Short mmCIF file of C-alpha atoms and ligand atoms in Angstrom, two decimals:
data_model
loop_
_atom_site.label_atom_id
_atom_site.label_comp_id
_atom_site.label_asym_id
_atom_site.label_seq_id
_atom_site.Cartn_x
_atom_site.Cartn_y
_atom_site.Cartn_z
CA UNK A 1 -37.85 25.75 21.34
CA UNK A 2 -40.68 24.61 23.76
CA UNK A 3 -40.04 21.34 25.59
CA UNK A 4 -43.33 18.84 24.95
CA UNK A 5 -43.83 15.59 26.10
CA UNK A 6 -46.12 13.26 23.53
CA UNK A 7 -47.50 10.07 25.35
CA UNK A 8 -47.89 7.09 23.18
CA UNK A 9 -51.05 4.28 24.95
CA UNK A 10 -48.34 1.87 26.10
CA UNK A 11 -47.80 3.62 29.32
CA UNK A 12 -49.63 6.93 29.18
CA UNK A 13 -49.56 7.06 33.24
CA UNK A 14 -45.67 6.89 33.30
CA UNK A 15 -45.70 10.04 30.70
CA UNK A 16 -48.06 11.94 32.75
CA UNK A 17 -46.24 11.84 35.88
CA UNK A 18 -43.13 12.80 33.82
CA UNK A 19 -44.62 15.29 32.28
CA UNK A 20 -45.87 16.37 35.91
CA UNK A 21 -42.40 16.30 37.31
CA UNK A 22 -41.29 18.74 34.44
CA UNK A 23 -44.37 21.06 34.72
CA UNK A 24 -45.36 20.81 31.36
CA UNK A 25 -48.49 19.97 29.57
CA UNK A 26 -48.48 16.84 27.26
CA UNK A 27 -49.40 17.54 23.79
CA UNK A 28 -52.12 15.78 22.63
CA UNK A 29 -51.99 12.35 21.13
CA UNK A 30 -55.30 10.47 19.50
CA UNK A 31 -54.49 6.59 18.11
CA UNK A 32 -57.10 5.36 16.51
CA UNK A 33 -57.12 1.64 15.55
CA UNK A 34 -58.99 0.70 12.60
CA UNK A 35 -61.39 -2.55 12.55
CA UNK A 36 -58.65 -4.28 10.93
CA UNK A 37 -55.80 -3.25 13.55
CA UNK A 38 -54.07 -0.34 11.76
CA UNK A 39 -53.27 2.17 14.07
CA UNK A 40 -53.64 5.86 13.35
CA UNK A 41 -52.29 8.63 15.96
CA UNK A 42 -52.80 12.27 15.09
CA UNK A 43 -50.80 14.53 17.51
CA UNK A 44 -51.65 18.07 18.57
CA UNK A 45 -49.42 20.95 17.17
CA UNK A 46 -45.88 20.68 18.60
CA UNK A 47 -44.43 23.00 15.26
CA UNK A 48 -41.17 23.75 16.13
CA UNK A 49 -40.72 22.10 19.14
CA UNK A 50 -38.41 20.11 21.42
CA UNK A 51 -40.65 16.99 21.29
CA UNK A 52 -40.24 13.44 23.87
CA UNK A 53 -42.05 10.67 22.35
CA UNK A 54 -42.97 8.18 25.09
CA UNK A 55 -43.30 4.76 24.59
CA UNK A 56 -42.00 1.18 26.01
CA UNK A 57 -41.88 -1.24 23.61
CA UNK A 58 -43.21 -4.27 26.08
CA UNK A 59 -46.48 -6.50 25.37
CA UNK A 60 -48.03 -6.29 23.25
CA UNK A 61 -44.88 -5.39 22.04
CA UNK A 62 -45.49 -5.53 17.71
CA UNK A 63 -48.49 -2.98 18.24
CA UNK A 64 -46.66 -0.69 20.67
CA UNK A 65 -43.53 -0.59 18.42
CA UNK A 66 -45.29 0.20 15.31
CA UNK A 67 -47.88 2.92 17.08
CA UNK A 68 -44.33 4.63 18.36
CA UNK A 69 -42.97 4.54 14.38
CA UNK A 70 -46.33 6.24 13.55
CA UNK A 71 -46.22 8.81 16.32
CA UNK A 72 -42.60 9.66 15.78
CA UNK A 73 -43.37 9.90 11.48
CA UNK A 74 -46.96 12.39 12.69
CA UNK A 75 -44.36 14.50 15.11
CA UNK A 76 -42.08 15.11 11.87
CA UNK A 77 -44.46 16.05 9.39
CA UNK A 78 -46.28 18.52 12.39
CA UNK A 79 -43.23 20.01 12.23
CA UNK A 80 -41.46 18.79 15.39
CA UNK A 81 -37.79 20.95 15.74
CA UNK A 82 -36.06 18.42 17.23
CA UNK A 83 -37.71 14.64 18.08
CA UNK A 84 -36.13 12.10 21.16
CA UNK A 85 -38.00 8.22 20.91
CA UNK A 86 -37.79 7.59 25.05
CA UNK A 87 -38.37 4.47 24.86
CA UNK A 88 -38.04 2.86 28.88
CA UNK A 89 -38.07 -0.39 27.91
CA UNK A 90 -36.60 -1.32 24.26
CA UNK A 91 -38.03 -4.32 22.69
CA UNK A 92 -35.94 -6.44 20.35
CA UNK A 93 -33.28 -5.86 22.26
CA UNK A 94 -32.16 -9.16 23.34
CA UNK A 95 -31.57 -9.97 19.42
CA UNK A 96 -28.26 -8.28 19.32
CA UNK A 97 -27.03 -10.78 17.35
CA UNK A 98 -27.55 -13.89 15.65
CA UNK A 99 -27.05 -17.19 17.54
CA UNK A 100 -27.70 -19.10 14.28
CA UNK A 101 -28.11 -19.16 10.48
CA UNK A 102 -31.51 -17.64 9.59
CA UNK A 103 -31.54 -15.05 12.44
CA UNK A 104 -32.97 -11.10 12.20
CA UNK A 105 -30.77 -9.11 13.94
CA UNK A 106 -34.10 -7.72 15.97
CA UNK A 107 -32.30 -4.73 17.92
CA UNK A 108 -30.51 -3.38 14.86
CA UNK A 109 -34.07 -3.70 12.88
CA UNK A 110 -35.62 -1.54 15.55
CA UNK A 111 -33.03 1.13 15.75
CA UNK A 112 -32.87 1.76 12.66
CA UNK A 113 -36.50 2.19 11.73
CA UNK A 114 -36.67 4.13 15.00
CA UNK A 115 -34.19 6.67 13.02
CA UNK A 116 -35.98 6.34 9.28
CA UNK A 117 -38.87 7.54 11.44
CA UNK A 118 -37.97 10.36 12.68
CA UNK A 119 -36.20 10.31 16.01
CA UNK A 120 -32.88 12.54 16.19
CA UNK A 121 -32.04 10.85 19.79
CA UNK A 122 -32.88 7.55 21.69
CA UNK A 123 -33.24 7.26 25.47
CA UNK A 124 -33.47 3.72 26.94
CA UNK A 125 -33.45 2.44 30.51
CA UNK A 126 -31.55 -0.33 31.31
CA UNK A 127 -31.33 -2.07 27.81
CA UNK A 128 -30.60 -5.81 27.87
CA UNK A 129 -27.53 -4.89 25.78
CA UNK A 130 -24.91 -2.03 26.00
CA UNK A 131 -24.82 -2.97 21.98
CA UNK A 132 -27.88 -0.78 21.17
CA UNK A 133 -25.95 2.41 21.76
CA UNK A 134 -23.08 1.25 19.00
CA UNK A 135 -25.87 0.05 16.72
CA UNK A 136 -27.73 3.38 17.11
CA UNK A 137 -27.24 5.99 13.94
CA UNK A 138 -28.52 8.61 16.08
CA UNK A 139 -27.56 9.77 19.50
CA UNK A 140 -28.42 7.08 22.29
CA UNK A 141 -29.08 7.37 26.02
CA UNK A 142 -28.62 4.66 28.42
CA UNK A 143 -30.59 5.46 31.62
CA UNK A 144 -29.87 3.56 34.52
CA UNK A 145 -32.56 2.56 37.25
CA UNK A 146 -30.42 0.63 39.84
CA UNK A 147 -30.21 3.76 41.96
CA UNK A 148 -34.07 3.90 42.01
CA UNK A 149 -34.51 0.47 42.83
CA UNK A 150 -31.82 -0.09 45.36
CA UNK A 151 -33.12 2.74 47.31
CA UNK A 152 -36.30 0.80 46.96
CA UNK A 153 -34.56 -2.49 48.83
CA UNK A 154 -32.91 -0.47 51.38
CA UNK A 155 -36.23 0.20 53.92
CA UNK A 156 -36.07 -3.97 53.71
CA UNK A 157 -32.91 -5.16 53.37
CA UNK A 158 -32.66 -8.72 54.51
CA UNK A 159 -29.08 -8.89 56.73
CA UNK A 160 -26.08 -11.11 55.48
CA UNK A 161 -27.47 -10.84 51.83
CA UNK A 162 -25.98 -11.68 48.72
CA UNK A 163 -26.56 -10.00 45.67
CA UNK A 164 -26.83 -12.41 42.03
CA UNK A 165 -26.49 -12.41 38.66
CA UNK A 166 -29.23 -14.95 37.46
CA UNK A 167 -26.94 -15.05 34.06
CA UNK A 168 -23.88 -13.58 32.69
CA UNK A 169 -25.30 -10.83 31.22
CA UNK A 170 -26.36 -9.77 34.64
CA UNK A 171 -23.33 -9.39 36.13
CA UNK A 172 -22.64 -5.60 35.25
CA UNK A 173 -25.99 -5.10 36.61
CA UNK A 174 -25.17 -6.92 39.81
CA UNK A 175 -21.70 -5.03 40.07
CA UNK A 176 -23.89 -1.75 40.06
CA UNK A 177 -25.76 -3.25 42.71
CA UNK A 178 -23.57 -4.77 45.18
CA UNK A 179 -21.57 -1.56 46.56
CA UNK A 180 -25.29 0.40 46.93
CA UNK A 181 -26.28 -2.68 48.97
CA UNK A 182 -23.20 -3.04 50.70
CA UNK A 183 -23.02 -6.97 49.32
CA UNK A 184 -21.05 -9.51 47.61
CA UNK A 185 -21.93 -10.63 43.87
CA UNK A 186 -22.59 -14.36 42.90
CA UNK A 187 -23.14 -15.29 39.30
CA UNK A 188 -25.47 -18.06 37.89
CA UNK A 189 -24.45 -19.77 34.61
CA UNK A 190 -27.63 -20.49 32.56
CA UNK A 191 -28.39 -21.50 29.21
CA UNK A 192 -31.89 -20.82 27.45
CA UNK A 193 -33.72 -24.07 26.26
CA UNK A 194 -36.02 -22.18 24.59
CA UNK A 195 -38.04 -18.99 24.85
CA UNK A 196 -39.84 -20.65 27.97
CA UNK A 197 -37.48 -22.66 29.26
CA UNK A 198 -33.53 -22.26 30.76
CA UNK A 199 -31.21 -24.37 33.01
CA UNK A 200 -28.74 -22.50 35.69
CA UNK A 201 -25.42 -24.84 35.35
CA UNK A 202 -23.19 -23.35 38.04
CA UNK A 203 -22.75 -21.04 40.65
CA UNK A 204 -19.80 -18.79 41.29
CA UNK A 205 -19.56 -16.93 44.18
CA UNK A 206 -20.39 -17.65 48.22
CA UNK A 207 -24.10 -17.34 49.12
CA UNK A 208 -24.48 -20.30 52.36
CA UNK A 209 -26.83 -18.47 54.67
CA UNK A 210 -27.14 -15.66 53.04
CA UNK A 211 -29.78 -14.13 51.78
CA UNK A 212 -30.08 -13.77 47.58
CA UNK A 213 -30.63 -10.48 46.17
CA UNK A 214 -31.36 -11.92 42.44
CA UNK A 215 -30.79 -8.71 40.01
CA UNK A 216 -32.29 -8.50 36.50
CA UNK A 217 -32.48 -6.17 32.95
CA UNK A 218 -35.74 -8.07 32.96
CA UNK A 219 -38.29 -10.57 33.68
CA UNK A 220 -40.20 -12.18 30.95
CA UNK A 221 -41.77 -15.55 31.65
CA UNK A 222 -40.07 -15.97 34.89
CA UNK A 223 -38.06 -19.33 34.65
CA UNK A 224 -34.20 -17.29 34.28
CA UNK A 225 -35.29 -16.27 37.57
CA UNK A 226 -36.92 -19.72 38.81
CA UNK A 227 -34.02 -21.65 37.46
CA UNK A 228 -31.48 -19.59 39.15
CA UNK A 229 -33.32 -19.74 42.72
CA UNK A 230 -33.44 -23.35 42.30
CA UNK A 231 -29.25 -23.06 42.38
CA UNK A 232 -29.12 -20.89 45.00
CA UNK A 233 -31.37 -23.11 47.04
CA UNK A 234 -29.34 -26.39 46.01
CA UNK A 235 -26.06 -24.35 47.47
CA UNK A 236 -28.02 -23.72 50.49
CA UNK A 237 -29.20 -19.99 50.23
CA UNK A 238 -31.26 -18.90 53.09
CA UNK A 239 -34.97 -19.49 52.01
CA UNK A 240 -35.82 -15.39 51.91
CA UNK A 241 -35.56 -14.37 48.45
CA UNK A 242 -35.49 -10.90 47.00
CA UNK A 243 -35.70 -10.01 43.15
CA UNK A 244 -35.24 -6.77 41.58
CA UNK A 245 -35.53 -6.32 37.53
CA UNK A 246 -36.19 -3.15 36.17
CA UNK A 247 -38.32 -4.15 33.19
CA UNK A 248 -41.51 -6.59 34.39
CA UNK A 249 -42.84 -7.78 31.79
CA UNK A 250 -44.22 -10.89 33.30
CA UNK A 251 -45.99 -13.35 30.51
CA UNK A 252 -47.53 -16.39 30.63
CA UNK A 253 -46.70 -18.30 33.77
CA UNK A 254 -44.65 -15.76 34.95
CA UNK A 255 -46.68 -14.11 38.02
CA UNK A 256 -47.01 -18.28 40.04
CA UNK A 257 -43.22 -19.53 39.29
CA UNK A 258 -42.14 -16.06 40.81
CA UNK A 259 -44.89 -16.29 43.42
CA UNK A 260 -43.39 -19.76 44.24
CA UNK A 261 -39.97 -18.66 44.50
CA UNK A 262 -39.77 -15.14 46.06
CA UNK A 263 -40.35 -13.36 49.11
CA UNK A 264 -40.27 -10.08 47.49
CA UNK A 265 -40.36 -8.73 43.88
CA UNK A 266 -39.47 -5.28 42.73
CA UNK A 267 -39.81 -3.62 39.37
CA UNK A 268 -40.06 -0.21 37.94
CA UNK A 269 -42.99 1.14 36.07
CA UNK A 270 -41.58 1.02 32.90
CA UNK A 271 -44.02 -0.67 31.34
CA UNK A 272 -47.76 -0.35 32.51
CA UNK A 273 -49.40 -2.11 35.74
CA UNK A 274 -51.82 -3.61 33.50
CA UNK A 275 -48.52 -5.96 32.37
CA UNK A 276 -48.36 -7.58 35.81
CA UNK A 277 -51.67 -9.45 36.75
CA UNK A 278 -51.95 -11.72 39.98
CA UNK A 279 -48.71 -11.25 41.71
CA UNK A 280 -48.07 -8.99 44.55
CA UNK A 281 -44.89 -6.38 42.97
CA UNK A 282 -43.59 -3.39 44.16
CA UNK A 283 -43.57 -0.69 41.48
CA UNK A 284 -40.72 2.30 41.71
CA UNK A 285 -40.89 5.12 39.81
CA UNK A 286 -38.86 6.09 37.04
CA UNK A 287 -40.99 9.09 36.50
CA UNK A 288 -38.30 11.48 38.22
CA UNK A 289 -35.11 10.04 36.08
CA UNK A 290 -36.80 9.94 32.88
CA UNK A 291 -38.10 13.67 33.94
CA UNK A 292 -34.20 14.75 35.21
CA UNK A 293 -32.53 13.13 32.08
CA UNK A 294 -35.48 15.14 29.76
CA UNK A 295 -34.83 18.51 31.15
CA UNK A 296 -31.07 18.04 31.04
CA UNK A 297 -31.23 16.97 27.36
CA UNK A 298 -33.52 19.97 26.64
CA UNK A 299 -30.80 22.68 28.25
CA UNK A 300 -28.06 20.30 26.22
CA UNK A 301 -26.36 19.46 29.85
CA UNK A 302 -24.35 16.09 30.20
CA UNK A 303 -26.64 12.85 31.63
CA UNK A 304 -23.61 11.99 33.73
CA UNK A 305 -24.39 10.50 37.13
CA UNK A 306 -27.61 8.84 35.12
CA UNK A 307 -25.95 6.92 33.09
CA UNK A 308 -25.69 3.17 32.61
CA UNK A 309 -22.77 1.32 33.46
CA UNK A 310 -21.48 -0.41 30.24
C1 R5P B 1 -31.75 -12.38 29.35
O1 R5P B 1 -30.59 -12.65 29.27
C2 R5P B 1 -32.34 -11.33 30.24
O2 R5P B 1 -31.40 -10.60 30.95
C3 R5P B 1 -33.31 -11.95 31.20
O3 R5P B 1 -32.63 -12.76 32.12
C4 R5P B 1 -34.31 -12.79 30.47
O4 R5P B 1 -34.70 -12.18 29.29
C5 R5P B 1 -35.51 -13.04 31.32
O5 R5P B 1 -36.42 -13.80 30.58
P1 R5P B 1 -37.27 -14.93 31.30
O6 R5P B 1 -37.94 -14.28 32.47
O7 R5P B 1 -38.22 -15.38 30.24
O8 R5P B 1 -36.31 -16.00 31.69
#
């Protein structure tokens, strides 16, 4: 069974370096979108294959999850062996539950089509919630980029720095962090106003004169990040501010509130450049540890050491 890598159009520049890192050639992949916004991919011949459907879910984030339904559907019926949905960044995912009446639970939606449509195994990076893996009928992988970026911060690492959760959720995250950066955690409190909108409450954790390290899943609009910074400030954080978030998105407003509140900003290339206009970022690669996680799943060895922490 021949390993092939099918890029989807939400980041076909991430899949080709992949697919450069495990010397193999990309099977084709046409999506055509019809006047009225239908999509239509036709892939190449991957009959019998060991096929790696790549595809973030980000903005515009309806159109990309669909296209990767329809992609993963055409790789069945061309008579795909076995099909993996690597999807970097997972949409949806922050609706792991329902916080009132009414509520979709998004993330279960999206796993389960994901499955109806063919794939046999899921590989995520860094999804907002652990959850996704006990929601997941098929076989889920829970890549972790913290390695990547921390290596990133190291050439720069500010002295006497902090590193902080800019929420709750972020504190695993930020306990992955801190012994890699060789720095204590502090945790933010916050509650979301609305999808544009949060307030940081409290602060746990020492961070007078030193210098914050704010660690994210994600950035969307920016203001989890600008609200927490605005803490970290009132308890008298040095002014230098470093944020690393392996999924930037970066909507609306995002690109000025983080340009007004950070000295550096770090992402991986999860989802495509195009994503983050007007803000200077520095983009990691994930291109090796998607590539490394790929191969091993193709010779059936253990992920291990690139796991997630849950
Ligand atoms: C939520 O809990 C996530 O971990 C992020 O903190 C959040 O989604 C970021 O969104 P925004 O940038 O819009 O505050």
């Amino acid at each position: 069974m021949s390993l092939r890598i099918v890029a989807g159009t939400a980041n076909p520049s991430l899949a080709a370096a992949v697919a450069v890192a495990l010397s193999c050639e990309p099977a084709a992949c046409e999506v055509e979108r019809f006047p009225d916004g239908e999509l239509r991919p036709v892939v190449g011949d991957v009959r019998g294959d060991d096929v790696y459907v790549i595809e973030p879910t980000g903005p515009a984030v309806s159109d990309h999850v669909v296209e990767l339904l329809l992609v993963l559907d055409a790789c069945r019926r061309a008579g795909a062996d076995r099909i993996t949905a690597v999807v970097p960044y997972f949409g949806y995912a922050r609706q792991d539950r329902r916080n009132r009446s009414g509520e979709a639970v998004g993330a279960r939606v999206m796993v389960d089509a994901l499955g109806a449509a063919g794939a046999r195994r899921l590989v995520v990076v860094d999804p907002h919630t652990a959850a996704l893996e006990a929601m997941c009928s098929v076989p889920a992988e829970m890549l972790t980029a913290v390695p990547v970026l921390a290596r990133g911060l190291e050439s720069a690492m500010p002295g006497r720095a902090v590193v902080v959760a800019p929420d709750l959720g972020a504190v695993k995250l930020a306990e992955h962090y801190a012994p890699l950066l060789r720095c204590p955690v502090a945790v933010v409190r916050k509650r979301r106003v609305s999808g544009e909108a949060v307030r940081a409450e409290e602060l746990v954790g020492e961070v007078e004169d030193r210098a914050p390290v704010v660690v994210d899943d994600m950035i969307s609009t920016g203001a989890t990040i600008e609200a927490a910074v605005r803490v970290l400030r009132a308890h008298a954080a040095a002014a230098e501010v470093v944020v690393v978030a392996t999924h930037g998105l970066l909507v609306g407003s995002a690109p000025e509130r983080l340009a007004a509140v950070t000295s550096r900003l770090l992402v991986t290339d999860s989802l495509s450049r195009a994503d983050r206009p007007g803000l200077e970022v520095e983009v990691r690669s994930i291109a090796p540890l998607l590539a490394d996680a790929i191969g091993r799943l193709h010779r059936d060895e253990d992920l291990g050491d690139l796991r997630a922490r849950s």
